mmCIF file of C-alpha atoms in Angstrom:
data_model
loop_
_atom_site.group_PDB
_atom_site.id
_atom_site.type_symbol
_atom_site.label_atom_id
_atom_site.label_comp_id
_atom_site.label_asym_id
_atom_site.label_seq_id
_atom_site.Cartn_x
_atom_site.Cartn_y
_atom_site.Cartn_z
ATOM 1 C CA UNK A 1 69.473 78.819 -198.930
ATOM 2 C CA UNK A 2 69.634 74.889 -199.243
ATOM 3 C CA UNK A 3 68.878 72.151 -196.337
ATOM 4 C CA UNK A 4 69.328 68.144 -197.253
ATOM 5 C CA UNK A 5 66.327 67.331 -199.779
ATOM 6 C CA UNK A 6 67.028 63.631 -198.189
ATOM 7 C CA UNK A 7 65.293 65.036 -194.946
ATOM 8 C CA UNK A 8 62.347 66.624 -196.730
ATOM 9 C CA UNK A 9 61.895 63.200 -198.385
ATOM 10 C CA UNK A 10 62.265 60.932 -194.900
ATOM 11 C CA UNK A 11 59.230 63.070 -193.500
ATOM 12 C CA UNK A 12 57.005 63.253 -196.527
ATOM 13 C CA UNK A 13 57.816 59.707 -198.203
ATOM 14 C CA UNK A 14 55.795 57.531 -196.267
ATOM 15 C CA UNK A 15 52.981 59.817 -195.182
ATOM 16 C CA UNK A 16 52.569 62.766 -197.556
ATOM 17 C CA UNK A 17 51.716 65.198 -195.202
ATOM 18 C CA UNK A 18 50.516 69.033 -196.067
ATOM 19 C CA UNK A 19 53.316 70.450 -193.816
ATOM 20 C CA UNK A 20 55.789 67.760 -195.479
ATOM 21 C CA UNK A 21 54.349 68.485 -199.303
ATOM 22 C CA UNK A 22 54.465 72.441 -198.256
ATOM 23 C CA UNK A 23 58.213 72.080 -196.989
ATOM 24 C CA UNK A 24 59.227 70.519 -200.288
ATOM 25 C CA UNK A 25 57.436 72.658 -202.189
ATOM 26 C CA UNK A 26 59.044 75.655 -200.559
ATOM 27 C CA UNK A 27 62.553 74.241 -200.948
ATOM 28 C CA UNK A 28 61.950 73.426 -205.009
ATOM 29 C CA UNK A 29 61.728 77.387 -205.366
ATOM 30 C CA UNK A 30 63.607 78.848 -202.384
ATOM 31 C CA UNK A 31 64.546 82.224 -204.046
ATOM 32 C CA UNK A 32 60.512 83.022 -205.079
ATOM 33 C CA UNK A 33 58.666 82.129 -201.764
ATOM 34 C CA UNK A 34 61.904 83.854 -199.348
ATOM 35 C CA UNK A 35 61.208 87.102 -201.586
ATOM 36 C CA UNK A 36 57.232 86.889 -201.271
ATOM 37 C CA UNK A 37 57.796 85.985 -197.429
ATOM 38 C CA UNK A 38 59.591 89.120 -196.736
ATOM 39 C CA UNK A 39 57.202 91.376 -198.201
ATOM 40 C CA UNK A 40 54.340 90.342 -196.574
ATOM 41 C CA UNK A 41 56.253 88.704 -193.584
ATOM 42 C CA UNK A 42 55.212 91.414 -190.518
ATOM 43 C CA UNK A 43 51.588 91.551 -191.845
ATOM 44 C CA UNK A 44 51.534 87.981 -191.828
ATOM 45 C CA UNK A 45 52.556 87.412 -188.400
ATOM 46 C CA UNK A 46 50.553 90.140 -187.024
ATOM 47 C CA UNK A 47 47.250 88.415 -188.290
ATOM 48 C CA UNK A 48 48.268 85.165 -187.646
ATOM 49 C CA UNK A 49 48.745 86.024 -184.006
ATOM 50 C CA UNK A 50 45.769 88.356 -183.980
ATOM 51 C CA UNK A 51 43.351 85.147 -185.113
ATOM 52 C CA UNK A 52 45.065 82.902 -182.559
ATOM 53 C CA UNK A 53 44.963 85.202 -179.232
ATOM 54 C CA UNK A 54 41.573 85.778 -180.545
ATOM 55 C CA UNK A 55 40.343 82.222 -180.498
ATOM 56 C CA UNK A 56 42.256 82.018 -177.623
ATOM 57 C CA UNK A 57 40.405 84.850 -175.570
ATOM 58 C CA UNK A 58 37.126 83.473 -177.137
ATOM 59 C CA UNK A 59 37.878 80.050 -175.559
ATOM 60 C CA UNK A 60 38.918 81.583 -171.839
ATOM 61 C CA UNK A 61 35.358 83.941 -171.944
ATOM 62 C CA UNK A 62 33.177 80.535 -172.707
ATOM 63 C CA UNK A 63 35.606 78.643 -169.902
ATOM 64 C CA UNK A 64 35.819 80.978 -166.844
ATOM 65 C CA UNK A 65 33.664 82.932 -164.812
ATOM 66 C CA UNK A 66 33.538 86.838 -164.512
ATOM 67 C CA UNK A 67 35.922 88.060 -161.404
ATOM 68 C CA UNK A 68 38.132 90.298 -160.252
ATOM 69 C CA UNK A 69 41.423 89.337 -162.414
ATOM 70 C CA UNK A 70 42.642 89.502 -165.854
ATOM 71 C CA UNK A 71 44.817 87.457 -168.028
ATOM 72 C CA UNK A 72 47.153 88.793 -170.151
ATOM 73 C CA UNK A 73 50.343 87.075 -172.471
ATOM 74 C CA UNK A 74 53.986 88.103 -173.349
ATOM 75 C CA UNK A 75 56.645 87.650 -175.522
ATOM 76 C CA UNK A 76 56.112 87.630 -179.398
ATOM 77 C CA UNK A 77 52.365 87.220 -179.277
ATOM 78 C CA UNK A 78 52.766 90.189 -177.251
ATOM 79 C CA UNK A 79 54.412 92.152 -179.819
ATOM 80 C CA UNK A 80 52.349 90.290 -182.616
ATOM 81 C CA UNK A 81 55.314 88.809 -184.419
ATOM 82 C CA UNK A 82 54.676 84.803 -184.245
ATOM 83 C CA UNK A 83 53.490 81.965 -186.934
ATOM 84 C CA UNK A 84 53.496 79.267 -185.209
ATOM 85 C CA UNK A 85 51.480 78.120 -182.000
ATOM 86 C CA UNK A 86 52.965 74.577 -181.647
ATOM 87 C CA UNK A 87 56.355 75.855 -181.301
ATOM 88 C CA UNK A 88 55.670 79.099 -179.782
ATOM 89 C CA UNK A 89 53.034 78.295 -177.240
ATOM 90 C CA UNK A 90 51.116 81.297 -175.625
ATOM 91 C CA UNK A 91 52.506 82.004 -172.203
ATOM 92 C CA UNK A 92 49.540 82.945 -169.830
ATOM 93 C CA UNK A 93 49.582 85.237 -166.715
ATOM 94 C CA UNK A 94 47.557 85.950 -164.568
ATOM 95 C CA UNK A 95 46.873 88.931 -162.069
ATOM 96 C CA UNK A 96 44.423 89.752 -159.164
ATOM 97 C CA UNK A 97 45.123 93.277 -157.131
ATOM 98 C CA UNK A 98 43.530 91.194 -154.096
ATOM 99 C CA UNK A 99 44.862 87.327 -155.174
ATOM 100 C CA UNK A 100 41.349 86.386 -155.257
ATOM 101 C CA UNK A 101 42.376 84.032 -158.727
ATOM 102 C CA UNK A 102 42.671 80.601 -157.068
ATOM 103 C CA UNK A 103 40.095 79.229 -158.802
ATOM 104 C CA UNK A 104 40.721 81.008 -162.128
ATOM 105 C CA UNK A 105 44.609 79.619 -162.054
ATOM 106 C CA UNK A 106 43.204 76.243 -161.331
ATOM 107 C CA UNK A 107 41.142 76.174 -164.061
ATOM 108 C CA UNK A 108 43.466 77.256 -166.033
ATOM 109 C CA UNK A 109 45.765 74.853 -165.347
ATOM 110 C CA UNK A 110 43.270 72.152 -166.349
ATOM 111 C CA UNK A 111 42.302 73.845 -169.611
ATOM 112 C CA UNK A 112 45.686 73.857 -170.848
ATOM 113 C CA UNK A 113 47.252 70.430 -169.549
ATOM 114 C CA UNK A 114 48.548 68.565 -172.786
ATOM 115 C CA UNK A 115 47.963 71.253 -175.054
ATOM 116 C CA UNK A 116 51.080 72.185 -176.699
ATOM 117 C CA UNK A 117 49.958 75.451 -178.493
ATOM 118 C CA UNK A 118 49.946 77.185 -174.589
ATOM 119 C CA UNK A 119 52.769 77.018 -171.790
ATOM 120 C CA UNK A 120 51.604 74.330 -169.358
ATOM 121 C CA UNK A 121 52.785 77.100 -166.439
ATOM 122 C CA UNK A 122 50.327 79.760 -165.620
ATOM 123 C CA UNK A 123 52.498 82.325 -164.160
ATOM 124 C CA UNK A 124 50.358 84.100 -161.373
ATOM 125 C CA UNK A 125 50.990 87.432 -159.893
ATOM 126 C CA UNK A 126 49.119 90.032 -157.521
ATOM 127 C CA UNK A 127 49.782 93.867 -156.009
ATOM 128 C CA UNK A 128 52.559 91.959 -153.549
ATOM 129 C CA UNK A 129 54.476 89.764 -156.184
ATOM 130 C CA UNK A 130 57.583 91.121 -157.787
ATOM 131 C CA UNK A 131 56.361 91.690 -161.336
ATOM 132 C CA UNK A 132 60.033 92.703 -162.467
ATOM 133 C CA UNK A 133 60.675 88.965 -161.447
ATOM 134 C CA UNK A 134 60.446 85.877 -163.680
ATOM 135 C CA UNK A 135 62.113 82.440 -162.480
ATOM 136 C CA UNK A 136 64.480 84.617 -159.601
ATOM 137 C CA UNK A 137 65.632 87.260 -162.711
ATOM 138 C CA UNK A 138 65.306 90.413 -162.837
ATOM 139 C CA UNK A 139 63.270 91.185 -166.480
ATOM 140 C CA UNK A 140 61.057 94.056 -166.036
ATOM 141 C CA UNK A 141 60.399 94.075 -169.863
ATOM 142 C CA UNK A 142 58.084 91.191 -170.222
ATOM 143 C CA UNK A 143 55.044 93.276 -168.635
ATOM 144 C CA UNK A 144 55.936 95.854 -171.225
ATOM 145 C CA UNK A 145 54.842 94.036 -174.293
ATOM 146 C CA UNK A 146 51.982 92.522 -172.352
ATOM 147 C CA UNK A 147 48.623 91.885 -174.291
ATOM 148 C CA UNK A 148 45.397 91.804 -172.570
ATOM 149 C CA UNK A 149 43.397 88.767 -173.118
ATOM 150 C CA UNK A 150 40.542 88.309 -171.178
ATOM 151 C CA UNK A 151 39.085 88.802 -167.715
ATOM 152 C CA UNK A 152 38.658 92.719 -166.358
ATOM 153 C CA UNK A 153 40.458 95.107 -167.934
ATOM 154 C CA UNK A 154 40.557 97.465 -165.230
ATOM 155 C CA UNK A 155 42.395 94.789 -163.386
ATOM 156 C CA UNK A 156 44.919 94.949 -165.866
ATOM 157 C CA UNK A 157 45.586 98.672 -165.617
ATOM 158 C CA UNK A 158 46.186 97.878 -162.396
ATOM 159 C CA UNK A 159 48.849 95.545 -163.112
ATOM 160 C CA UNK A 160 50.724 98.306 -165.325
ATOM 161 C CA UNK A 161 50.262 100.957 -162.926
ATOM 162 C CA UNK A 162 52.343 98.047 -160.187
ATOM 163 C CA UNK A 163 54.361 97.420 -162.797
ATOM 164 C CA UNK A 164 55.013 101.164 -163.861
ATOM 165 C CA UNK A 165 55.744 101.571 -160.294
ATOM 166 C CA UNK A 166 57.895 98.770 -159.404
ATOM 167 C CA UNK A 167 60.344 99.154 -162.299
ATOM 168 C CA UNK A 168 60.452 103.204 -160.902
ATOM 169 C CA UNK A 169 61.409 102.292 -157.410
ATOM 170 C CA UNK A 170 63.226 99.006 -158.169
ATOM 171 C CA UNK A 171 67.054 99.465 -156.330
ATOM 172 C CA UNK A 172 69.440 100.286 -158.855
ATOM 173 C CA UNK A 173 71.219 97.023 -157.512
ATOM 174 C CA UNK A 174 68.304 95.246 -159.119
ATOM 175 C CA UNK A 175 68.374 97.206 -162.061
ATOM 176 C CA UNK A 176 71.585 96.726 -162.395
ATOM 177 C CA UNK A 177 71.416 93.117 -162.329
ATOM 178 C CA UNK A 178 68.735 93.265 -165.481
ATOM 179 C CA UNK A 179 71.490 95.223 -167.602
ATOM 180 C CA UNK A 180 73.927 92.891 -166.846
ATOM 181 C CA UNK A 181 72.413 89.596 -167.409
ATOM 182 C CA UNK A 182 69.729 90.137 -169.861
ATOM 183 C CA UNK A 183 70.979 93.115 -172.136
ATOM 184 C CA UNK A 184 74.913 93.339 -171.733
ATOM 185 C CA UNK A 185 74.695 89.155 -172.208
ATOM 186 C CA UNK A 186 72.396 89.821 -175.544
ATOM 187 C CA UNK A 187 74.662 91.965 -176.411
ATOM 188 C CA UNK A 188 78.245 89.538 -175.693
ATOM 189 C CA UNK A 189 76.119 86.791 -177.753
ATOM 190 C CA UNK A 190 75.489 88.996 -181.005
ATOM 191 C CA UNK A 191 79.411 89.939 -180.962
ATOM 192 C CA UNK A 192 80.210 86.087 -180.393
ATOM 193 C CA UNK A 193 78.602 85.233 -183.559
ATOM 194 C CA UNK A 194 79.823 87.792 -185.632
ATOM 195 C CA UNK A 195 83.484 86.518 -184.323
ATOM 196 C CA UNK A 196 82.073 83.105 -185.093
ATOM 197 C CA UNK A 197 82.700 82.123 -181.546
ATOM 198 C CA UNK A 198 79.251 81.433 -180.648
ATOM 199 C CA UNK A 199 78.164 78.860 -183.285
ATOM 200 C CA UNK A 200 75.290 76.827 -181.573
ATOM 201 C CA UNK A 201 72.444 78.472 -183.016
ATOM 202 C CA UNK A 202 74.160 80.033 -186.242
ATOM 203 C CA UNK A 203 77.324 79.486 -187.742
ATOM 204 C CA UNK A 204 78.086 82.922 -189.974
ATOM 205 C CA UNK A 205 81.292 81.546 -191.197
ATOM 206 C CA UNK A 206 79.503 78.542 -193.072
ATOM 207 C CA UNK A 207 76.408 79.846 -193.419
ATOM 208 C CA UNK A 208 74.300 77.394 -191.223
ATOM 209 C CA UNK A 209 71.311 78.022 -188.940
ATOM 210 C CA UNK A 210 70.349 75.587 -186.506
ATOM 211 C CA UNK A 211 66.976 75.189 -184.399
ATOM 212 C CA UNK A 212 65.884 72.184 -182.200
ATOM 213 C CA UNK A 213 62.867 72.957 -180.009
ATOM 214 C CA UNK A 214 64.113 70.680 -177.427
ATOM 215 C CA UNK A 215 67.193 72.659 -177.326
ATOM 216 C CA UNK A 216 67.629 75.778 -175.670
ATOM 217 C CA UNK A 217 70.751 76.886 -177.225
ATOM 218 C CA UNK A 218 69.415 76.166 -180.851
ATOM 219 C CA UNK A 219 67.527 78.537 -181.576
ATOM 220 C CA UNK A 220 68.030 79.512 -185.050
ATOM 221 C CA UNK A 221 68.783 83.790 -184.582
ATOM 222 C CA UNK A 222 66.331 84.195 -181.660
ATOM 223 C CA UNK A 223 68.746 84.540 -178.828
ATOM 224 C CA UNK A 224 71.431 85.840 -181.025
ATOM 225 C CA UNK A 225 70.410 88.722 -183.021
ATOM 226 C CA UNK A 226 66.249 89.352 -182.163
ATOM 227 C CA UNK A 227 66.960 88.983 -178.247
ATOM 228 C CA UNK A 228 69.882 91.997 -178.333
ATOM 229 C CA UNK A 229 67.673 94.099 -180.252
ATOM 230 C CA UNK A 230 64.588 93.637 -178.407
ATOM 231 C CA UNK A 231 66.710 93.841 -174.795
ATOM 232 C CA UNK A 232 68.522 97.267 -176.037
ATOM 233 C CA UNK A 233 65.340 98.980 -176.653
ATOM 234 C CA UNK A 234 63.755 97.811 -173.615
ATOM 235 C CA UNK A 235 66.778 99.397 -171.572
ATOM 236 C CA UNK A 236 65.864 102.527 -173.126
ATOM 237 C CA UNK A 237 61.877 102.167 -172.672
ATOM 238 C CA UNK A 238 62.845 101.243 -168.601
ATOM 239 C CA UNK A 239 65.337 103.762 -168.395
ATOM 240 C CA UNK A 240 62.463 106.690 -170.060
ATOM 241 C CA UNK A 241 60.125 105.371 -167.150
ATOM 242 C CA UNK A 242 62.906 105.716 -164.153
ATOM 243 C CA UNK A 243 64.475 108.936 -165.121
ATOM 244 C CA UNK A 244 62.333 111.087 -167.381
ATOM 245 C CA UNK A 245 58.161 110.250 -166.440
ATOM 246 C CA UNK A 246 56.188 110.155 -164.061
ATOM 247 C CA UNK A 247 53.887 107.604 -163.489
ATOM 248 C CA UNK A 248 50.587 108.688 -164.465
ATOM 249 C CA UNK A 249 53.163 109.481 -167.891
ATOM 250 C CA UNK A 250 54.471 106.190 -168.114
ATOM 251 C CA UNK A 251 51.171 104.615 -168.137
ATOM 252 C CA UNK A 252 50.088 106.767 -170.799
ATOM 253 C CA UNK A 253 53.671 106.320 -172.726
ATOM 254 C CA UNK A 254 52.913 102.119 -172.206
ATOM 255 C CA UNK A 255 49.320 102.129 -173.193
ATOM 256 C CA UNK A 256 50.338 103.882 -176.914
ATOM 257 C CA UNK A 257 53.211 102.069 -176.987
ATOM 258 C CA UNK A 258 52.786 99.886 -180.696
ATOM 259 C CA UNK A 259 53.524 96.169 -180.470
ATOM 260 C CA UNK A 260 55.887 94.978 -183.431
ATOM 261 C CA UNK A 261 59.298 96.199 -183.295
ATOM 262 C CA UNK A 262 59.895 97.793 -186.496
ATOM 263 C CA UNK A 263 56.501 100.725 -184.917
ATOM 264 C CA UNK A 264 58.163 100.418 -181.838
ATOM 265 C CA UNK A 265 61.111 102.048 -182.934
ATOM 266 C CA UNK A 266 59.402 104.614 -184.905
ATOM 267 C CA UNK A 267 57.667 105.518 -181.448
ATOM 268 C CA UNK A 268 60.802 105.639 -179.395
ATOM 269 C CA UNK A 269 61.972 107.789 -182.004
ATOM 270 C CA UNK A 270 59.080 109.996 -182.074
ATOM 271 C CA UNK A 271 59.644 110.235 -178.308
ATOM 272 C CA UNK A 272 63.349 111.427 -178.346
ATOM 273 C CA UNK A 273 64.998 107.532 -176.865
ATOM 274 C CA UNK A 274 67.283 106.837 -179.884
ATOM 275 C CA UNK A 275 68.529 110.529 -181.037
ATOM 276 C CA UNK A 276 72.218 108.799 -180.767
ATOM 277 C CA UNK A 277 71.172 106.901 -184.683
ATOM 278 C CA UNK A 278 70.814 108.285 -187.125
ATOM 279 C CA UNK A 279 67.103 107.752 -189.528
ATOM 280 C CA UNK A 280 69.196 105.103 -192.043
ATOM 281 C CA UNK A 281 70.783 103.582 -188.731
ATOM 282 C CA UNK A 282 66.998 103.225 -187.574
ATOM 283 C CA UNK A 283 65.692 101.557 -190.933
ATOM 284 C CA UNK A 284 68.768 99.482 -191.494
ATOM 285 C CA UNK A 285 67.847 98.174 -187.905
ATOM 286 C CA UNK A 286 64.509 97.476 -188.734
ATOM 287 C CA UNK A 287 65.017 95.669 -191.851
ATOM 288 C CA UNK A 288 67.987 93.743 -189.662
ATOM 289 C CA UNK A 289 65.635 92.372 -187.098
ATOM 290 C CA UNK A 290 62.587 91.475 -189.908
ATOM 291 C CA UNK A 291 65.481 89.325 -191.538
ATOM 292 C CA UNK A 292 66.065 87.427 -188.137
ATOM 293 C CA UNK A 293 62.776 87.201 -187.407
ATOM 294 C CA UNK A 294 62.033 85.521 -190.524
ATOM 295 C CA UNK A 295 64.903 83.266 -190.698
ATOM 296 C CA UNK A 296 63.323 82.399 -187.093
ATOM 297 C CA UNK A 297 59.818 81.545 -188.486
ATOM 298 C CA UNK A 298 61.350 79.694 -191.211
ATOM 299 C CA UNK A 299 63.437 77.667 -188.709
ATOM 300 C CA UNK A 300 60.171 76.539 -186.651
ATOM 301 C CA UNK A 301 58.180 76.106 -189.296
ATOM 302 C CA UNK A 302 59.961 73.332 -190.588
ATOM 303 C CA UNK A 303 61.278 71.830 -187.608
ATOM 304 C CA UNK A 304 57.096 71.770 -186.785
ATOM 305 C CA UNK A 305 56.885 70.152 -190.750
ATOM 306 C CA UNK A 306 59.581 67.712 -190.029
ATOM 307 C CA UNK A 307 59.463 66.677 -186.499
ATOM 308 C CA UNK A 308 63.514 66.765 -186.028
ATOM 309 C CA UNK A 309 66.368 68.849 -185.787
ATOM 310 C CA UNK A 310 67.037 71.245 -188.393
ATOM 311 C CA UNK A 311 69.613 72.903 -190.329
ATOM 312 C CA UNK A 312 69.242 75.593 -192.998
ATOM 313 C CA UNK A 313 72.332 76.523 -195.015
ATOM 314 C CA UNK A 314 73.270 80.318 -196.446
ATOM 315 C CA UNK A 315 74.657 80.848 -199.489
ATOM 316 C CA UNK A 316 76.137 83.368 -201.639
ATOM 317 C CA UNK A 317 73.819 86.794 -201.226
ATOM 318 C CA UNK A 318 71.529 85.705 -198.276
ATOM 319 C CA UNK A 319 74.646 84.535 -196.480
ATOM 320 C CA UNK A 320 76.342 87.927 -196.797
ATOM 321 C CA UNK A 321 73.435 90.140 -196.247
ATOM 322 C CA UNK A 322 72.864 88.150 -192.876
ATOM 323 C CA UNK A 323 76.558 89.072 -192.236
ATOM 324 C CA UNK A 324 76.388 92.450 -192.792
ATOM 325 C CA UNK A 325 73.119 92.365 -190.511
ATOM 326 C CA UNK A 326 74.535 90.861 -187.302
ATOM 327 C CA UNK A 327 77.773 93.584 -187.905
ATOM 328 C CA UNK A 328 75.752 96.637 -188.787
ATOM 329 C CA UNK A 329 73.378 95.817 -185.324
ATOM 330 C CA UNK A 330 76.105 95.767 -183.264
ATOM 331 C CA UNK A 331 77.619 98.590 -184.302
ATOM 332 C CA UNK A 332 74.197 100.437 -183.720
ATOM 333 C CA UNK A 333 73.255 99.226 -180.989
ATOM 334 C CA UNK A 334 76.624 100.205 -179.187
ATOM 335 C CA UNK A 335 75.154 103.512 -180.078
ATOM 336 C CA UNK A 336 72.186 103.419 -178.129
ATOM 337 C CA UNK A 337 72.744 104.759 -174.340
#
């Protein structure tokens, strides 16, 4: 893996920076720190997110007063899998059975003005929003890997047991919609690239990964590869709830659900969702996402170090092995109903 030493020099040249010297430093033995990364890679992010929701909560108890809400996050500090808070803010939510958090939202929205390690929109919901609705799409899979941060936690069981409920009795139109545009799209992109007609993120032909955090569509192998994995087994988690639980079930199936993906897929396993793979088709899938993942971290990391657009090139064995990845996830997630 190689990216233009000229670049690491422009940002470290005339202000030495530790992100700058670290960069350098990691691209002087590239081979050495990739191999030490992966081993530890899923501990790593798990504790780095752990520390930061944990400051985070610490911060909203000395900020807000006691009431009848709860806040709660999504997305990869939900599932415990980020390392870095500038580029991956926390997203914050909010929920009140009785939309009685006004005040709380409000002061939220002051706390986190300018501060780039959190989303500056504090998504609010109650008993009477659509919580299988984000920005007028259907996604009933963000409350899934919801983390409680802070406020009253029997509020928040409240908000799974809507939730639970909701994705039960959504209309299959709207359910329908969700396949369509979230996981059968995932799963369009992923083939794209390994045709090599999807090439603004990832080129697997020339072996070059691209990620601009001002630009959607470069997003190293986030939307890709991670987003088709995570959306498949989501699909089955929703489709378990609709067809196969009840609800006092599906809140107990929910609350033991584990966060990262590679225990998540142990669980659905455990629970009889992916009997259509095989046990090598279920490691080889695990090891295929930590490899995306990584290359993902690696991507902001350095785009954080160097304040610019980046571009990491693939070579020889790590080029190929992210070939076979992208092929071999396809093929198994066609596999899963």
């Amino acid at each position: 893996m190689t990216t233009s030493s000229a670049s690491i020099r422009a940002s470290s040249d005339r202000i030495p920076t530790l992100a700058a010297l670290s960069t350098k430093k990691f691209y002087e033995s590239q081979k050495i720190a990739t191999d030490s990364f992966r081993v530890k890679h899923l501990d790593l992010c798990s504790t780095f997110t752990k520390a930061i929701l944990e400051r985070k909560t610490h911060l909203f108890s000395e900020n807000l007063s006691d009431g009848n809400y709860c806040i709660f996050t999504t997305g990869s500090d939900g599932r415990l899998e980020k390392l870095s808070d500038r580029e991956s803010p926390v997203e914050v939510i909010v929920y009140s059975s009785d939309s009685s958090s006004e005040e709380v939202i409000l002061k939220l929205q002051e706390f986190v003005r300018d501060r780039k390690d959190f989303f500056q929109d504090i998504e609010s919901k109650n008993k009477n929003s659509k919580l299988c609705e984000t920005s007028r799409k259907i996604i009933p899979t963000r409350g899934l890997h919801s983390r409680f941060l802070a406020g009253d936690k029997k509020e928040y069981e409240n908000y799974l047991k809507e939730l639970i409920s909701q994705i039960k009795n959504m209309p299959i139109k709207e359910y329908n919609l969700f396949k369509k545009d979230f996981v059968r799209f995932s799963i369009r992109s992923l083939n794209k690239c390994n045709s090599n007609k999807l090439i603004d993120a990832l080129d697997l032909t020339k072996g070059l990964i691209f990620f601009d955090g001002k630009n959607f569509r470069k997003k190293a192998t986030k939307y890709s590869h991670l987003r088709s994995i995570q959306y498949k087994l989501d699909k089955a988690i929703c489709d378990h709830i609709r067809e196969k639980l009840s609800e006092k079930e599906s809140f107990e199936f929910l609350t033991k659900m584990p966060a990262n993906i590679n225990d998540l897929i142990d669980y659905l396993s455990s629970n009889k969702l992916l009997d259509k793979i095989s046990v090598a088709e279920k490691e080889i899938l695990k090891k295929a996402y930590n490899l995306s993942l990584m290359y993902l971290h690696i991507a902001q990391n350095l785009y954080v170090a160097m304040n610019k657009s980046i571009e990491i090139k693939l070579e020889g064995s790590q080029l190929k092995e992210l070939q076979d990845n992208f092929n071999t996830t396809y093929k198994i997630l066609q596999k899963i109903q």
